[in-house]
Each structure stands twice: as structure tokens, then as C-alpha cells.
mmCIF file of C-alpha atoms in Angstrom:
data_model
loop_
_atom_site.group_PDB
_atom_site.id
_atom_site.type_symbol
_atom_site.label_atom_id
_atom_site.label_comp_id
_atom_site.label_asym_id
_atom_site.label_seq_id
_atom_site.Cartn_x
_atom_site.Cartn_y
_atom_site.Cartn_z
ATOM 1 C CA UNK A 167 -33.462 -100.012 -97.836
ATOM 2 C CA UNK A 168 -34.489 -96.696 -99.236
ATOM 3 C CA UNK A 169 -31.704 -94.633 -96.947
ATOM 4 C CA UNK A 170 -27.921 -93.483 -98.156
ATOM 5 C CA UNK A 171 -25.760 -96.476 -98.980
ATOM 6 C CA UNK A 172 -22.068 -96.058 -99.252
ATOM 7 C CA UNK A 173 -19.727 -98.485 -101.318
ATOM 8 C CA UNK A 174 -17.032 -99.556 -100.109
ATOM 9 C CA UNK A 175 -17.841 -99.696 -95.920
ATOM 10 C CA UNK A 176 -14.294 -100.024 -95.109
ATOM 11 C CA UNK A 177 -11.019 -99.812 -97.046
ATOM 12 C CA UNK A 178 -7.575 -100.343 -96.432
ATOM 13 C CA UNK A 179 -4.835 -99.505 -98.995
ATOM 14 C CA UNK A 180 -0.963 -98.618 -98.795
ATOM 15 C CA UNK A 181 0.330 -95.360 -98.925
ATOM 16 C CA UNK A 182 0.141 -93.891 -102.720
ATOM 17 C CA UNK A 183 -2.421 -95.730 -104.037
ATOM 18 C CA UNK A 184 -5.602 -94.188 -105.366
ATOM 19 C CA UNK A 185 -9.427 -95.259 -103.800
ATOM 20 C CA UNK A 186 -12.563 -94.512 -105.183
ATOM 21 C CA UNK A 187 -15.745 -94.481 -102.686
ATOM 22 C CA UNK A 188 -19.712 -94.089 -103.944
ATOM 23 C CA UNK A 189 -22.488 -92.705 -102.317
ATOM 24 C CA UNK A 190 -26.182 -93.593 -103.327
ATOM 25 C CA UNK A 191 -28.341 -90.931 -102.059
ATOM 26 C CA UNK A 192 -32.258 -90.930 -101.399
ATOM 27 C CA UNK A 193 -33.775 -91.292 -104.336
ATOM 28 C CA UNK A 194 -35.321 -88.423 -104.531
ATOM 29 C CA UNK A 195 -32.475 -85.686 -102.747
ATOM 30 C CA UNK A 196 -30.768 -83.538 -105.373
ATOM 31 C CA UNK A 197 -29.131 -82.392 -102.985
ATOM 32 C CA UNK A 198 -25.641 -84.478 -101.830
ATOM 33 C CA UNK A 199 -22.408 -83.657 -99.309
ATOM 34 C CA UNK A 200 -19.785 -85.497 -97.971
ATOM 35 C CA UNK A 201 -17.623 -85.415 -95.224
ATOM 36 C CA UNK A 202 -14.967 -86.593 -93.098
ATOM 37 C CA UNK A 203 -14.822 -87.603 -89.685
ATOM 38 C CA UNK A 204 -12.004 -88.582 -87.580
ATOM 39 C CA UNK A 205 -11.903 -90.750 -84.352
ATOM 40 C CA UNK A 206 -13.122 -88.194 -81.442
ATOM 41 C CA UNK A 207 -14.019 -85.179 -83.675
ATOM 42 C CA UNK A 208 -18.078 -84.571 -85.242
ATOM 43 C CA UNK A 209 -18.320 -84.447 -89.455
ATOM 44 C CA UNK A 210 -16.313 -82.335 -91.195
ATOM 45 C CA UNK A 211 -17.708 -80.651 -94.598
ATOM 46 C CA UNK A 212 -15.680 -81.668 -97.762
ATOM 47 C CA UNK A 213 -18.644 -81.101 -100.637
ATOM 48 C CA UNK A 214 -21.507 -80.156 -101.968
ATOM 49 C CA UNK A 215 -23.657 -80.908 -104.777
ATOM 50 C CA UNK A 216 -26.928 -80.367 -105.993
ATOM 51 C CA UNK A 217 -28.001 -82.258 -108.934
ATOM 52 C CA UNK A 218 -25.108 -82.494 -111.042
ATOM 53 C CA UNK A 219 -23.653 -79.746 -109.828
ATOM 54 C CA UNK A 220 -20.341 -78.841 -107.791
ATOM 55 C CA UNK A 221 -21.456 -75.634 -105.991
ATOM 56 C CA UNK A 222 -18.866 -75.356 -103.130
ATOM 57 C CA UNK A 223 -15.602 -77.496 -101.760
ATOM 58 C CA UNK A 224 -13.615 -76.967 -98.727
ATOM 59 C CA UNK A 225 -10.563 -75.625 -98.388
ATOM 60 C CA UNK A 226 -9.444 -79.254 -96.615
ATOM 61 C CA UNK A 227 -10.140 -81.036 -100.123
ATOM 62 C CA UNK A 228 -6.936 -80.882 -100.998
ATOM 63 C CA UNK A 229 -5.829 -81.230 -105.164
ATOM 64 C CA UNK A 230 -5.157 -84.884 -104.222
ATOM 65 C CA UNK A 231 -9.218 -85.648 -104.106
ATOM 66 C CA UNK A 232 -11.913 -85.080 -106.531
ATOM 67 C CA UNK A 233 -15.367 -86.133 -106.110
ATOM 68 C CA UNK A 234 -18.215 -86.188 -108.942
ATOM 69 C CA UNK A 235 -21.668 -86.528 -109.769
ATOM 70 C CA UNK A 236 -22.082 -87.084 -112.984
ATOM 71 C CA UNK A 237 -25.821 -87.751 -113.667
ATOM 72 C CA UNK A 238 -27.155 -85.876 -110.451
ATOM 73 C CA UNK A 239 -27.379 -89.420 -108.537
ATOM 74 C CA UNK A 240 -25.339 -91.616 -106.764
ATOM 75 C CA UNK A 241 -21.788 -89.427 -106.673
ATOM 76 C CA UNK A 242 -18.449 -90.980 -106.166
ATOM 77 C CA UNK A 243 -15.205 -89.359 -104.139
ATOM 78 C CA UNK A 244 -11.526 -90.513 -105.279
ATOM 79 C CA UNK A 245 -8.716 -89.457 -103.132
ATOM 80 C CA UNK A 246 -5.075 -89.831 -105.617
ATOM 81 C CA UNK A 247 -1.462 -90.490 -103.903
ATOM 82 C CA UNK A 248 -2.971 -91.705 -100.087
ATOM 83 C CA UNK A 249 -1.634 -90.286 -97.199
ATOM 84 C CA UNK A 250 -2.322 -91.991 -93.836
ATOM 85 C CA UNK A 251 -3.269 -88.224 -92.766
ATOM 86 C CA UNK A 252 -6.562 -89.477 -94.935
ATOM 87 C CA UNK A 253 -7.365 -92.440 -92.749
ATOM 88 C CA UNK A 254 -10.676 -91.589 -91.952
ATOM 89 C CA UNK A 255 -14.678 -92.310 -92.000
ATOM 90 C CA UNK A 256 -15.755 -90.860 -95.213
ATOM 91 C CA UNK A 257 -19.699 -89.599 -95.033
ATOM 92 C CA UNK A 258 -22.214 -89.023 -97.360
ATOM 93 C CA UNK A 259 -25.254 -87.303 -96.798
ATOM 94 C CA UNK A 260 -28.336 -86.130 -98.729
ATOM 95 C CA UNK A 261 -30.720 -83.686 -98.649
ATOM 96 C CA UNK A 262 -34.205 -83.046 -100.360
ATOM 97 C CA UNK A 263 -34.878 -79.115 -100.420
ATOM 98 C CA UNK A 264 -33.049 -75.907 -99.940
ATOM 99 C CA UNK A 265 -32.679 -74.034 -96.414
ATOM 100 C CA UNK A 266 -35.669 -72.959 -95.121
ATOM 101 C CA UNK A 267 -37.906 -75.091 -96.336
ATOM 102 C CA UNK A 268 -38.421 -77.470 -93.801
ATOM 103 C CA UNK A 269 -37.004 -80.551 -95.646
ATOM 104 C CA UNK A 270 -33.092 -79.311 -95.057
ATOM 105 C CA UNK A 271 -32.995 -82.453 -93.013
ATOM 106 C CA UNK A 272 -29.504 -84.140 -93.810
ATOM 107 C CA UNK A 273 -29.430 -88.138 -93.628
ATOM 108 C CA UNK A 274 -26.509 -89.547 -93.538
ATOM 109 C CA UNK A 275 -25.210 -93.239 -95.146
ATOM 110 C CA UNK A 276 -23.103 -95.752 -93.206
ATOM 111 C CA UNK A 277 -19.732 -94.700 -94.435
ATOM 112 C CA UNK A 278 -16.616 -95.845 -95.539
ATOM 113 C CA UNK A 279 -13.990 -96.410 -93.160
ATOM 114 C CA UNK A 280 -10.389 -95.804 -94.522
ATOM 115 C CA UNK A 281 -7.300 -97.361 -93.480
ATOM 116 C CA UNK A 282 -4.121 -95.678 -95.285
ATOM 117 C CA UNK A 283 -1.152 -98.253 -94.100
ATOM 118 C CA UNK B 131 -16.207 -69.082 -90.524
ATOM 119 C CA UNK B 132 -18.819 -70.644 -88.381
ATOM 120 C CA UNK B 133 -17.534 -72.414 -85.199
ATOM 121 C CA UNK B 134 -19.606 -74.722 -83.144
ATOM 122 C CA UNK B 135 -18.019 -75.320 -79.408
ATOM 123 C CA UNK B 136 -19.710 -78.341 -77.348
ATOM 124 C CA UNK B 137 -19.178 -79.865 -73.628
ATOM 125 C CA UNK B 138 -18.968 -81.814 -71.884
ATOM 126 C CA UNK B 139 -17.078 -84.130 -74.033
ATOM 127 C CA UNK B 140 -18.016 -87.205 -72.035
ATOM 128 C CA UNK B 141 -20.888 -87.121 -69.376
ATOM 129 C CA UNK B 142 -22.323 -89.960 -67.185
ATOM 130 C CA UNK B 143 -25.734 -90.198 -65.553
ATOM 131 C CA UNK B 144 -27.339 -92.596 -64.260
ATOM 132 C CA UNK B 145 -30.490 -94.579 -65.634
ATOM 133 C CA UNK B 146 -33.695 -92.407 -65.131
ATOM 134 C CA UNK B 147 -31.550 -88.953 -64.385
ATOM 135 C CA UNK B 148 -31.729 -86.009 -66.731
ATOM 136 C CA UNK B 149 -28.402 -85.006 -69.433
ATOM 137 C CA UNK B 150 -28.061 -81.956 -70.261
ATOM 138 C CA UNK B 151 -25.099 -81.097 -73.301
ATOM 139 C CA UNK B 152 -24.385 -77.403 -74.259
ATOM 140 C CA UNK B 153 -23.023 -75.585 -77.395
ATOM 141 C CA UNK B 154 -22.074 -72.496 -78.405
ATOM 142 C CA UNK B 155 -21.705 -71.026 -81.904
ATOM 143 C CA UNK B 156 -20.414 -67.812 -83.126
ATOM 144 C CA UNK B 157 -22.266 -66.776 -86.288
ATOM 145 C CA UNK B 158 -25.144 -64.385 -85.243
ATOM 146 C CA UNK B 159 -26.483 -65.303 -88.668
ATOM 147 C CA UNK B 160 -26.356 -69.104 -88.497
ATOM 148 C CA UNK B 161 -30.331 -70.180 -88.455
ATOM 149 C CA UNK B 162 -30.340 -73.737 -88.423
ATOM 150 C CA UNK B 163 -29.527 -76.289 -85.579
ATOM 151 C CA UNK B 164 -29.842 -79.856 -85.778
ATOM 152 C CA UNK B 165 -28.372 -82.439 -83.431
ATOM 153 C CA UNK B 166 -27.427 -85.930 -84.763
ATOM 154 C CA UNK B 167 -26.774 -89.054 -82.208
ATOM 155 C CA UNK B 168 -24.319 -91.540 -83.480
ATOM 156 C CA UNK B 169 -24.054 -95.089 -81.716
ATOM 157 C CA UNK B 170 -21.165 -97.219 -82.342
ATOM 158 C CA UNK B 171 -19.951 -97.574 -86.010
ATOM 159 C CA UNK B 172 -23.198 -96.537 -87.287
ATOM 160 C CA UNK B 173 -24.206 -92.829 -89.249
ATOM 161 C CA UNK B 174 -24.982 -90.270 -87.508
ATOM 162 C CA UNK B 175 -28.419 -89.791 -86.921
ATOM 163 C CA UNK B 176 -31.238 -86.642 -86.460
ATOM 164 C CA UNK B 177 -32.993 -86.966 -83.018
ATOM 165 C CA UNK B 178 -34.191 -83.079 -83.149
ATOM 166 C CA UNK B 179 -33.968 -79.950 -84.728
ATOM 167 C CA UNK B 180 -34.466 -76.185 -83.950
ATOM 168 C CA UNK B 181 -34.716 -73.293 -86.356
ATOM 169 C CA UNK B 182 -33.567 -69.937 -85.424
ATOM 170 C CA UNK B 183 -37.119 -68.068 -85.045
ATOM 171 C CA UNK B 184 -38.513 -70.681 -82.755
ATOM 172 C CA UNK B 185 -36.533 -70.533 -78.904
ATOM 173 C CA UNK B 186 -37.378 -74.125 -77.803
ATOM 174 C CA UNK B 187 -38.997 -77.501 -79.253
ATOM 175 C CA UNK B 188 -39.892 -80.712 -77.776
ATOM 176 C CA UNK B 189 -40.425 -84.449 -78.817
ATOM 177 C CA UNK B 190 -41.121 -86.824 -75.882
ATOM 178 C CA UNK B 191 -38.218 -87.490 -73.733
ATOM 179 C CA UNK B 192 -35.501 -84.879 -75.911
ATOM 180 C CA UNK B 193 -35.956 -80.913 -75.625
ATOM 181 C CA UNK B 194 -33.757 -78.148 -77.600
ATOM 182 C CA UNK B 195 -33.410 -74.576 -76.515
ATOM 183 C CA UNK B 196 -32.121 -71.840 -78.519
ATOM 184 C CA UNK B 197 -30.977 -68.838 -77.145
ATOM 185 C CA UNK B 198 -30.189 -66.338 -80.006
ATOM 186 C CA UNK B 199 -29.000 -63.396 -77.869
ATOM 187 C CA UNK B 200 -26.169 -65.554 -76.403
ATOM 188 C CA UNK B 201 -25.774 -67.953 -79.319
ATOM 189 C CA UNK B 202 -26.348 -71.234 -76.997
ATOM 190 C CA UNK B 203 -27.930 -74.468 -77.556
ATOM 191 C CA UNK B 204 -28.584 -77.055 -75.201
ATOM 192 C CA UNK B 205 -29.987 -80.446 -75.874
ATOM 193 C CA UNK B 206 -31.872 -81.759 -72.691
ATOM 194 C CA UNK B 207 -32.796 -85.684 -72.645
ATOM 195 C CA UNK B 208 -34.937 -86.806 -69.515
ATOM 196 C CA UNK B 209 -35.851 -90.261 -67.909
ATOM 197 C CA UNK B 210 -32.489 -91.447 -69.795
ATOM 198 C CA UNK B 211 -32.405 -94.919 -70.511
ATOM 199 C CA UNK B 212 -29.555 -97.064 -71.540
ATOM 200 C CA UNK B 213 -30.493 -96.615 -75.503
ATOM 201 C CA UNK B 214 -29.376 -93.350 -74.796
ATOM 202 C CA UNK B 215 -25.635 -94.141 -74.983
ATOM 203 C CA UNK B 216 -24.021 -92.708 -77.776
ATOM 204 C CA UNK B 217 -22.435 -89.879 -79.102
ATOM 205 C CA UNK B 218 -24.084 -86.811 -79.552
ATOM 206 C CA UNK B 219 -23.413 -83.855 -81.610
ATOM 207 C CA UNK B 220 -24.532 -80.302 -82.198
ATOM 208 C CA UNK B 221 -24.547 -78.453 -85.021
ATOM 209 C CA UNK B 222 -25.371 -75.411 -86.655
ATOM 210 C CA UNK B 223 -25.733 -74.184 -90.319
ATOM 211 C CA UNK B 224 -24.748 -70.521 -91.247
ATOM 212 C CA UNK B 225 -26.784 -69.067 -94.211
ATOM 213 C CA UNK B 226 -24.444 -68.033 -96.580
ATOM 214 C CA UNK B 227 -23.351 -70.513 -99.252
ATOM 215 C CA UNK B 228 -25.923 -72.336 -101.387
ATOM 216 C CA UNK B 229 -24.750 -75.620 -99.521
ATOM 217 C CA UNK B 230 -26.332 -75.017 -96.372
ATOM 218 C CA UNK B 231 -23.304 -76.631 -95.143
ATOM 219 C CA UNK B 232 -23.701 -78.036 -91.218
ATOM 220 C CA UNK B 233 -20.849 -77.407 -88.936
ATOM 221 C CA UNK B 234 -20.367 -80.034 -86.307
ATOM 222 C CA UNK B 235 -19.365 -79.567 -82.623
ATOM 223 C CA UNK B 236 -16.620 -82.082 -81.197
ATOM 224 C CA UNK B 237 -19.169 -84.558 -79.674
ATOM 225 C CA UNK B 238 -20.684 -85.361 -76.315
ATOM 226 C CA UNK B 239 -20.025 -89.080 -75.491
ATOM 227 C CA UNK B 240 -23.216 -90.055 -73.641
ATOM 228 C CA UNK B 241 -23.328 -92.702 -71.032
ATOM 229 C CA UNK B 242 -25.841 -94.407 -68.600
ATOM 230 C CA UNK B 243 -25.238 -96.101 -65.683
ATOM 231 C CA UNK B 244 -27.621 -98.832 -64.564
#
């Protein structure tokens, strides 16, 4: 399978304890995001890189989550001191070229579903 | 910030009918508009994409129009056929930040009736 895989696909883990997820990206995509989606609602931006990178966060990535990408390939997205306002699906995308030039195309990986009990 | 608005949030038709889902953005400068289907605990998925100098594109049964004067997007799927359950999402992508960042409507959760 040459498309985005995601490690763990679903989680569950008490209140203050500290997950890591990691994203695998097309090979050949510099170019990596992730985002959270909650039951009902689309994707919701939390990250970008491109190659090694950390060129923007949003303002919902809260202190409590960090995400890296150390080599410019697979990346890897810990959130410290769960909530179970994080219970979410956690999605990773990649991408191989900047806007514009016709391969802005983002594909997305499977996921990891979090449970925060 | 960009803001992508989407209806109707669920919509039925029947096998062989036409579906029609609409969106709305507000950032004039927002040039990019893909829409993603996502079945059942699977990723999210391109079916179709529209740039922001082109006002409509096709690919068999699926159609996008763009309509840059009123900031609408509609996806139009014809001859629906029950594959074509799943949830459906705009989106658009405002120019500004070097992540090209895609801001996701709510979701339109397709059905069709046999």
C-alpha cells in the first residue's frame, strides 16, 4: 500500500495520560498536515509541515500537543495530560507540490480514533 | 479566517435521481475547492476538484460549479447509485499561509433509497 498509513488506528487511554500517534506519508509528499475531526463535523486543520519543517499551527493546538517531523518523513503527533475534550479521529494528510501547481491534491490516511475515558 | 458553510446536512434521493449539495465560503481570495467523500470509518477521499479561474468541471456522473461573484459551490452527482452513500464535504483553501491549509464544511450525509 503506497497511500498514508497512520499508527495507532484507534486508541483508548484514561484521562492524563500522554499518546503518541504516527503518520507515514506518500513517499514522495514533503508536504504533511494533520487534523482533527469530530463525530458530525468535516476535518479540522491542526498542522503543517513541509519537509522537516513546522511552518504554521492552529490556534486549537493547544500547549498540551506537539507534533514533529524530524527527518522530513513519517511525522508523529503527541497530545500530554488527555482530556476527553481530545476524543477524536486524528488525520493525516500529505501533499506533493505547493498551491497552484496542480499536484495540491491532499490524501488523507485512515486515522487514529481516540478514546479519552 | 476562511469559513466554509454547507447544506443540506443530510439529503435523501432515491436510486437513479440527481443530488445536488451547496456551499458557501467567505474569502473572495480563497482559489482552491476540493470536495472529499468519506464512507463509514474510512479517510476522506477526493472525488473532484475546481480551481478558482475555471467556473465548472466534470468527471462522469459528478459535476462542480464555481461561482466566484457569489462565492458558491455546488457539487451535482447524477444517476446516483447506492455507492453513493456517504458523507460528503466541501472545502475551500484560502491563499495566504504557505500551508495551503483546506477548510472543511460541516458535511452532507448522502443517502440512496432503492
Amino acid at each position: 500500500d503506497t497511500g498514508v498509513s497512520q499508527d495507532p488506528r484507534h486508541k483508548i487511554t484514561k484521562r492524563g495520560q500522554n499518546v503518541t500517534f504516527r503518520c507515514d506519508p506518500i513517499s514522495e509528499h514533503n508536504r504533511l498536515y494533520w487534523y482533527r475531526q469530530t463525530l458530525g463535523q468535516g476535518p479540522e486543520f491542526l498542522t503543517y509541515f513541509q519537509n522537516e519543517a513546522q511552518l504554521e499551527k492552529s490556534r486549537l493546538l493547544s500547549d498540551r500537543f506537539s507534533a514533529e517531523r524530524p527527518k522530513g518523513s513519517f511525522s508523529t503527533l503527541e497530545i500530554q495530560r488527555t482530556e476527553q475534550g481530545d476524543s477524536a479521529m486524528y488525520l493525516c494528510a500529505s501533499r506533493k507540490g505547493p498551491s497552484g501547481s496542480g499536484q495540491e491534491t491532499q490524501y488523507f490516511g485512515p486515522g487514529t480514533r481516540l478514546l479519552v475515558l | 479566517g476562511e469559513n466554509v458553510e454547507q447544506h443540506p446536512s443530510t439529503l435523501s434521493v432515491q436510486e437513479g435521481d440527481s443530488a445536488v449539495i451547496k456551499c458557501t465560503y467567505s474569502d473572495s481570495a480563497s482559489n482552491y475547492f476540493p470536495w472529499y467523500k468519506q464512507e463509514l470509518g474510512k479517510r476522506p477521499q477526493l472525488i473532484i476538484d475546481i480551481r478558482s479561474n475555471v467556473g465548472e468541471k466534470k468527471d462522469q456522473r459528478i459535476a462542480v460549479t464555481l461561482n466566484k461573484t457569489a462565492k458558491h459551490f455546488s457539487l451535482h452527482i447524477t444517476e446516483t447509485q447506492p455507492e453513493d452513500s456517504a458523507v460528503y464535504f466541501c472545502a475551500a483553501s484560502p491563499p495566504y499561509s504557505s500551508a495551503s491549509k483546506i477548510i472543511f464544511g460541516s458535511g452532507t450525509r448522502l443517502s440512496i433509497r432503492p
